[in-house]
Short mmCIF file of C-alpha atoms in Angstrom, two decimals:
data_model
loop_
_atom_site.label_atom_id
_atom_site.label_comp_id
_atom_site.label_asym_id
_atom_site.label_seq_id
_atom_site.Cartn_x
_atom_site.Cartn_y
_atom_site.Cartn_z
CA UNK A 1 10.20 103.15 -21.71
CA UNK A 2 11.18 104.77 -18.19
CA UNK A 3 13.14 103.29 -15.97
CA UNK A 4 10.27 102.12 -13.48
CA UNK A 5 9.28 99.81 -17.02
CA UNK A 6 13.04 98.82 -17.58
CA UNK A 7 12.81 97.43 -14.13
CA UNK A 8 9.88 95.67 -14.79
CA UNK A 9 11.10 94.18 -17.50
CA UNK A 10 14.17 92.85 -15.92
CA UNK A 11 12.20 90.22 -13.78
CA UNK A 12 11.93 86.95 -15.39
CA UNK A 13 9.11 85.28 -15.94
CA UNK A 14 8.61 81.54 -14.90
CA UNK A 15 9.63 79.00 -17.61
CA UNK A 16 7.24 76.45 -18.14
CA UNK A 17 7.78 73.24 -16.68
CA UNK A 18 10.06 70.78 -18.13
CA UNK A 19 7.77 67.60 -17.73
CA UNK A 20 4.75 69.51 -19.82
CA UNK A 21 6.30 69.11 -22.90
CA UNK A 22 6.11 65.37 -23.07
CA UNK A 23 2.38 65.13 -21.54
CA UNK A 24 0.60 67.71 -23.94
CA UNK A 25 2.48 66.90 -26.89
CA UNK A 26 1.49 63.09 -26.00
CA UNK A 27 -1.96 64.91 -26.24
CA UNK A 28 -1.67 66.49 -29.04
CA UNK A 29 -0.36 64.09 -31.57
CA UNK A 30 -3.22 61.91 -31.63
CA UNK A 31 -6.01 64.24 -32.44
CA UNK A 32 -3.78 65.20 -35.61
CA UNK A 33 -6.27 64.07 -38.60
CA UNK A 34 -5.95 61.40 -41.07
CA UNK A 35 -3.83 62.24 -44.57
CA UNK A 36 -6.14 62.59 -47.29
CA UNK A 37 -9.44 63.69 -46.75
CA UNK A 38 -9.27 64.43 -43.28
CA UNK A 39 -6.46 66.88 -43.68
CA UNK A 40 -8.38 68.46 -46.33
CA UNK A 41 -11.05 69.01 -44.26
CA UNK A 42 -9.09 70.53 -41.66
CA UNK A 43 -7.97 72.34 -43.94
CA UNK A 44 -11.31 73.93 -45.26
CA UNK A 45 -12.60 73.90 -41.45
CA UNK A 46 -9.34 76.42 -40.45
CA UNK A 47 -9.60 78.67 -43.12
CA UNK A 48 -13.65 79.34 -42.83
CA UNK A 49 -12.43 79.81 -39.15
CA UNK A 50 -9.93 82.33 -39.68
CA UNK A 51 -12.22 84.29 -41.81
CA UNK A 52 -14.86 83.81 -39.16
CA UNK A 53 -12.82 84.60 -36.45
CA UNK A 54 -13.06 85.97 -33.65
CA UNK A 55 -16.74 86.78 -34.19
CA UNK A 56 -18.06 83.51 -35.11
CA UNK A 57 -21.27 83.96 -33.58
CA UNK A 58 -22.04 87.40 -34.68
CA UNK A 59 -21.38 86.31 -38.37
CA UNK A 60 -23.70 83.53 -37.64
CA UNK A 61 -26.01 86.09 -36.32
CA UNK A 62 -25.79 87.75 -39.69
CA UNK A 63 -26.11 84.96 -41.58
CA UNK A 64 -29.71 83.56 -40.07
CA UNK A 65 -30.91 87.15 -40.53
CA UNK A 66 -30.42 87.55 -43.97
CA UNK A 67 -31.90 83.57 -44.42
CA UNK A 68 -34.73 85.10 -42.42
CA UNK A 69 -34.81 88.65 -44.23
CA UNK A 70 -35.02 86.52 -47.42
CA UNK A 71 -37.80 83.81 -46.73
CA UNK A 72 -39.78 86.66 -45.79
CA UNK A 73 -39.03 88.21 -49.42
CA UNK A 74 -40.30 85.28 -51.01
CA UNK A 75 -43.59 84.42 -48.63
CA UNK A 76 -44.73 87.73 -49.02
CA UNK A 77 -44.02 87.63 -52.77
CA UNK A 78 -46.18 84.44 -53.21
CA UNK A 79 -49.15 86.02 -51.15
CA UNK A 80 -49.78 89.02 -52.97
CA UNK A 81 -53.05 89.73 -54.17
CA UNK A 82 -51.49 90.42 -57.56
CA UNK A 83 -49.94 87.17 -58.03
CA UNK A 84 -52.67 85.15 -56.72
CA UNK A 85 -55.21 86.61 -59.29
CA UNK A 86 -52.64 86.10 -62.18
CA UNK A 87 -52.95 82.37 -61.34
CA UNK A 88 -56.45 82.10 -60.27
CA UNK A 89 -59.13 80.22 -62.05
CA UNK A 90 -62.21 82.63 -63.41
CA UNK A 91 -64.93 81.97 -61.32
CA UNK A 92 -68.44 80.73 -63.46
CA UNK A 93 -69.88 84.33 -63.03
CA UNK A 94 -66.97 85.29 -64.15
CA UNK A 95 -67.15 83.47 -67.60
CA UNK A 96 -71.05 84.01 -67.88
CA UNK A 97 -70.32 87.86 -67.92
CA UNK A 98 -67.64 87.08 -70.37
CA UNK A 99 -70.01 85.19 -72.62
CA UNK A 100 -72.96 88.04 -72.15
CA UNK A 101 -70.21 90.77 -73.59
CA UNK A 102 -68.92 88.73 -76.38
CA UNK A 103 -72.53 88.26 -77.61
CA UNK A 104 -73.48 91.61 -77.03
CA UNK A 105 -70.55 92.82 -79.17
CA UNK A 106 -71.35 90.21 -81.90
CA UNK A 107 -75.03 91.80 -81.77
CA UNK A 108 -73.77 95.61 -82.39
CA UNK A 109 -71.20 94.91 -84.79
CA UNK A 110 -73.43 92.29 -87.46
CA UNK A 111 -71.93 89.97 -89.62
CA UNK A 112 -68.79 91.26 -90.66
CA UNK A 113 -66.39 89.89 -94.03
CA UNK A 114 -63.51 91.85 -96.00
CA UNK A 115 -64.39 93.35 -99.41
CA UNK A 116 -62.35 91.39 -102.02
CA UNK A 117 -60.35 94.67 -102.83
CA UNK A 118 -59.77 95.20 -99.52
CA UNK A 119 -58.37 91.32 -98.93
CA UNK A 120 -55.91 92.30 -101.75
CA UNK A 121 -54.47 94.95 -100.55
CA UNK A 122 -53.95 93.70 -96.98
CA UNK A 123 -52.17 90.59 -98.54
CA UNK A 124 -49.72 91.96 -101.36
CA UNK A 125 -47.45 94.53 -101.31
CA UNK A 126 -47.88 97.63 -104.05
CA UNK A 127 -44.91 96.23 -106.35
CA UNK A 128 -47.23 92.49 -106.57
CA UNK A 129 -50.45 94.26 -106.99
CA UNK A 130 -50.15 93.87 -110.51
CA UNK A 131 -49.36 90.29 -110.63
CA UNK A 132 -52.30 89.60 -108.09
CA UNK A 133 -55.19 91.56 -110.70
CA UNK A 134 -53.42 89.12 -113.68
CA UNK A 135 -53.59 85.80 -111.75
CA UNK B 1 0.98 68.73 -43.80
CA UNK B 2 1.93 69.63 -40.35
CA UNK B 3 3.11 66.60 -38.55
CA UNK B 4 4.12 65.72 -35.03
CA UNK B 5 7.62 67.86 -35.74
CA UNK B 6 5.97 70.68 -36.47
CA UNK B 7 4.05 70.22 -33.36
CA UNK B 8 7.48 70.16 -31.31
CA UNK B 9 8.74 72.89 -33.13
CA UNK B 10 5.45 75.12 -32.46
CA UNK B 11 5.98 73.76 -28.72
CA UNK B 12 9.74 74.92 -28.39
CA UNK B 13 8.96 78.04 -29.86
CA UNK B 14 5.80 79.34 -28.31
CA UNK B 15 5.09 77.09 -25.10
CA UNK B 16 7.52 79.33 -22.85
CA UNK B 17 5.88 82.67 -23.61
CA UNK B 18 2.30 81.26 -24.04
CA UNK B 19 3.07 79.63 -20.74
CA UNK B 20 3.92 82.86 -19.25
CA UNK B 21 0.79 85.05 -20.10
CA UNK B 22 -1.38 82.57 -19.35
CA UNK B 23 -0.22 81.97 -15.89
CA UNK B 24 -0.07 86.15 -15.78
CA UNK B 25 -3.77 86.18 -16.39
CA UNK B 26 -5.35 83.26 -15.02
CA UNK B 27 -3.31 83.62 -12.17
CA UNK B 28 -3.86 79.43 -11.80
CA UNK B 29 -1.58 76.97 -13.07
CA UNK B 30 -3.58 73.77 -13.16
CA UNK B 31 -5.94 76.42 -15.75
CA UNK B 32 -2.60 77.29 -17.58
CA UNK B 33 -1.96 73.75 -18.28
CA UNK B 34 -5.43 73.31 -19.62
CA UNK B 35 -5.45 76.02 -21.70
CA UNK B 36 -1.97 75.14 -23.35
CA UNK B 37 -2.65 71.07 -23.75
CA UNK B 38 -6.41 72.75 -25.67
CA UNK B 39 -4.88 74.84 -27.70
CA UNK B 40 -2.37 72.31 -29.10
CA UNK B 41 -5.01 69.99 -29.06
CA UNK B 42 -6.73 72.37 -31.25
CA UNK B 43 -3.62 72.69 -33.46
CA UNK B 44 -3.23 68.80 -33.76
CA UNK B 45 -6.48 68.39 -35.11
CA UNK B 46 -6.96 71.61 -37.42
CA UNK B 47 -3.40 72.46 -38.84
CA UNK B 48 -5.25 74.61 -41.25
CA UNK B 49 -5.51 77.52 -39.02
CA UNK B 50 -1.65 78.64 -39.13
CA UNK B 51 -1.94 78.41 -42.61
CA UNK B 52 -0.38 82.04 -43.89
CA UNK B 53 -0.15 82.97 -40.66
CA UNK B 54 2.58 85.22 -40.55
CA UNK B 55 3.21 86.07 -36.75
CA UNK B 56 2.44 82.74 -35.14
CA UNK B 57 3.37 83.90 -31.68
CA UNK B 58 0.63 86.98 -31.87
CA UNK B 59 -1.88 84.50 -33.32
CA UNK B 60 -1.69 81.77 -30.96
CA UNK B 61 -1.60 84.55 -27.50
CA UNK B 62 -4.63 85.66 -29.48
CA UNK B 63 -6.36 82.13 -29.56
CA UNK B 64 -4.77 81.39 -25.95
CA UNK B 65 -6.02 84.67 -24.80
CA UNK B 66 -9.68 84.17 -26.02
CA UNK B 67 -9.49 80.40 -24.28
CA UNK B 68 -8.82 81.98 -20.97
CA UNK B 69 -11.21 84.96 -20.97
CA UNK B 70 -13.59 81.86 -21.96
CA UNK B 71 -12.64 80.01 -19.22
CA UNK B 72 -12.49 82.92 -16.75
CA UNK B 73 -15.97 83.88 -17.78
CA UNK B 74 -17.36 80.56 -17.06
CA UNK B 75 -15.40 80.42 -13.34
CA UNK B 76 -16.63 83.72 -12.79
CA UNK B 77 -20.13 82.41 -12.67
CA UNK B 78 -19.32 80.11 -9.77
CA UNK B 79 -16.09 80.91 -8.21
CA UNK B 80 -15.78 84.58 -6.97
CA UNK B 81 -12.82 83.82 -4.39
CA UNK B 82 -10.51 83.31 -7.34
CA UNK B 83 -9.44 86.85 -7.89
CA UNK B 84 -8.65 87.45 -4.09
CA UNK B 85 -6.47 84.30 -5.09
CA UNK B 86 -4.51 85.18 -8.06
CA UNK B 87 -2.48 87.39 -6.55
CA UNK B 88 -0.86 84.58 -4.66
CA UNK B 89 0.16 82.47 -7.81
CA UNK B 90 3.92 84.20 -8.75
CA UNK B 91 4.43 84.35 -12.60
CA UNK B 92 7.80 85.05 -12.03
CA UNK B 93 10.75 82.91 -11.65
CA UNK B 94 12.26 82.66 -7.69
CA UNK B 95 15.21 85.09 -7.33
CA UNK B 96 18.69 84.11 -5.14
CA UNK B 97 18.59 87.57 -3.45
CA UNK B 98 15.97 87.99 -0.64
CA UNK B 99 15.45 91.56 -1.40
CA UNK B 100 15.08 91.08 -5.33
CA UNK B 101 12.70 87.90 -4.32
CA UNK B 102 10.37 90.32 -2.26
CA UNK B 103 10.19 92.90 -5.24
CA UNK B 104 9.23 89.87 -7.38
CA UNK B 105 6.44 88.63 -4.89
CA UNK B 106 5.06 92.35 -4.31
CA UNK B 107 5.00 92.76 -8.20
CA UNK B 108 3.02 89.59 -8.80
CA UNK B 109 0.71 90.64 -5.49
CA UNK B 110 0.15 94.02 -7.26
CA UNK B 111 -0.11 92.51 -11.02
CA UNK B 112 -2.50 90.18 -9.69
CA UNK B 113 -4.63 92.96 -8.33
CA UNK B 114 -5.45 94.68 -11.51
CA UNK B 115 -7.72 93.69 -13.91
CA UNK B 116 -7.24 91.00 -16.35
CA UNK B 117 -7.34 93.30 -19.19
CA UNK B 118 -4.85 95.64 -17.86
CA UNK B 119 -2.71 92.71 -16.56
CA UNK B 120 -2.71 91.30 -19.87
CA UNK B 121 -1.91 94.41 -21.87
CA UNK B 122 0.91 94.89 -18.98
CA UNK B 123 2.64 91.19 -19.87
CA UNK B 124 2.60 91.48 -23.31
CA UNK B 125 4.34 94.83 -23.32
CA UNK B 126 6.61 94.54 -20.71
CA UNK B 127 7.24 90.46 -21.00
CA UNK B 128 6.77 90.39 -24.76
CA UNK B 129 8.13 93.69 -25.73
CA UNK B 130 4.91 94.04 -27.79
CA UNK B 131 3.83 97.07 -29.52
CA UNK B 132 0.70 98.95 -28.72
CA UNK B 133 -0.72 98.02 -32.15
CA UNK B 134 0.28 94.08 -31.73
CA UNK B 135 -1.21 94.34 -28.60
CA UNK B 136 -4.53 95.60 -29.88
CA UNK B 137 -4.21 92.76 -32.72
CA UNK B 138 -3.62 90.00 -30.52
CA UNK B 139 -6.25 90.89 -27.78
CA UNK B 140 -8.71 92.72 -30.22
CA UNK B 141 -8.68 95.92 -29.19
CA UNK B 142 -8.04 98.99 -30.55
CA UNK B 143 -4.37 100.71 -30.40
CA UNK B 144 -5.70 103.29 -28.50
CA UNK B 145 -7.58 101.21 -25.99
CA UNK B 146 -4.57 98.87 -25.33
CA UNK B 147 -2.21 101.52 -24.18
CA UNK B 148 -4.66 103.50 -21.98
CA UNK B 149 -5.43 100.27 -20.07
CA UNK B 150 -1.28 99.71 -20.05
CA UNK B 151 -0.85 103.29 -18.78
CA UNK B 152 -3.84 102.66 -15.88
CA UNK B 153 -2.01 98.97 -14.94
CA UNK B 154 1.62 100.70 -15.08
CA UNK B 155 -0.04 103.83 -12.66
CA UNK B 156 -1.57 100.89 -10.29
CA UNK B 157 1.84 99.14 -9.96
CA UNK B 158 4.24 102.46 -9.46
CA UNK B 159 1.68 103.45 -6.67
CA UNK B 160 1.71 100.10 -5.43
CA UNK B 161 5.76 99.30 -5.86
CA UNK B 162 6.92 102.96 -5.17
CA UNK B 163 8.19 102.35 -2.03
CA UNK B 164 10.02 99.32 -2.45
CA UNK B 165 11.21 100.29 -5.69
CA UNK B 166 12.45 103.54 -4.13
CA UNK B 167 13.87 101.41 -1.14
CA UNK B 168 15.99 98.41 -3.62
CA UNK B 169 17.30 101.63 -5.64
#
């Protein structure tokens, strides 16, 4: 600090007046909150404030964006063609193909029944077989 | 829980100096009083927000400072004569000797012509003794920032002062 500053720094600044004391205090004290929940409030209210601050709009700002960013998400999750179909109804035609297919495949494939051999085998295991051809 | 004593204690401490820089920067002491009764309104009712805290007096210049560029910001709007006024409100205390008592009015006619940013920067380094990186804390600035606009306000007022200064010495 050069001299000029030293200077500058010599002058006293203006004490406050005596009389404001009294008057803002008188102020003051009566918008203190209540003990209990109040002051736990107040509490909760100054610290999301000092985290928010001094930007308390802009973090707002960021907040409704990301509310917004999100609700988009989900509406355009819910109208995809995709999803819709998966829930969808068939439509009549729809079923009346379904039906025409089934019979068709009933028609090509004939009656169809498992040999008695082949039941067997598809039931027990090799180590039973011999059990199953006693019984 | 902070009570009314704490209140009085906050006042003793901090009133004087908040006092000071706000009638620096508003330049208006009916606004100064405003300001200060808010802000320990604001204190009354949320006691919450000096909670860990650890440099009161740079937090609450920070909160007083953002209440005035508030206020400032909305007077702007409809008062432009105020800043041709400000330089006529003297933040400093009346001196005994008639030539100190000039140098104190021409230093509050040329502090009063800078800019509030640089004024403010100015009080809280000369008046406060505050460092550069303080400064930038309490007015939200960076370090760098806060002592080019101190260097600009000190240039202003040497050019300004220089020949009185030169004439007192």
């Amino acid at each position: 600090m050069n001299e000029f500053e030293q200077r500058l720094r010599r002058v006293p600044v203006k004490p406050i007046p005596a009389g404001w004391r009294a008057e803002i205090l008188a102020a003051a004290v009566p918008a203190r909150p209540a003990t209990g929940r109040g002051s736990w409030a107040g509490r909760l209210n100054g610290r999301w404030h000092d985290l928010l601050w001094p930007h308390p709009k802009a973090w707002a700002g960021l907040a409704a964006a990301w509310l917004v960013i999100l609700l988009l998400q989900v509406s355009q999750q819910e109208g995809t063609p995709a999803r819709a179909a998966k829930f969808a109804p068939p439509s009549p035609e729809m079923l009346v193909e379904l039906r025409q297919q089934q019979q068709m495949l009933v028609e090509l494939l004939g009656p169809f029944e498992l040999r008695d051999a082949d039941r067997v085998r598809t039931v027990a295991p090799r180590t039973q077989r011999g059990l199953i051809l006693m019984g | 829980m902070p009570g009314p004593t704490t209140l009085e204690r906050l006042y003793d401490e901090q009133a004087g100096p908040l006092f000071a820089f706000l009638l620096n920067f508003t330049r208006d002491e009916a606004d100064t009083r405003d300001l200060l009764q808010d802000l320990f309104i604001k204190l009354a009712r949320e006691p919450g927000r000096l909670a860990g805290v650890r440099e009161e007096r740079a937090f609450l210049m920070r909160l007083a400072h953002n209440a005035a560029v508030d206020l400032m910001r909305r007077r702007a709007a409809r008062d432009r004569t105020r800043d041709a006024l400000a330089a006529e409100q003297n933040p400093f205390a009346p001196a005994d000797d008639p030539d100190e008592q000039v140098f104190r009015r021409e230093l509050s006619v040329a502090l009063g012509e800078l800019p509030a940013d640089q004024r403010a920067v100015v009080h809280l380094k000369l008046w406060e003794g505050l460092t550069f990186e303080e400064i930038a804390t309490v007015l939200d600035l960076s370090p760098n920032t806060a002592a080019s606009r101190y260097r600009y306000g000190l240039d202003k007022l040497r050019g300004r002062l220089r020949p009185l200064y030169e004439e007192i010495q």
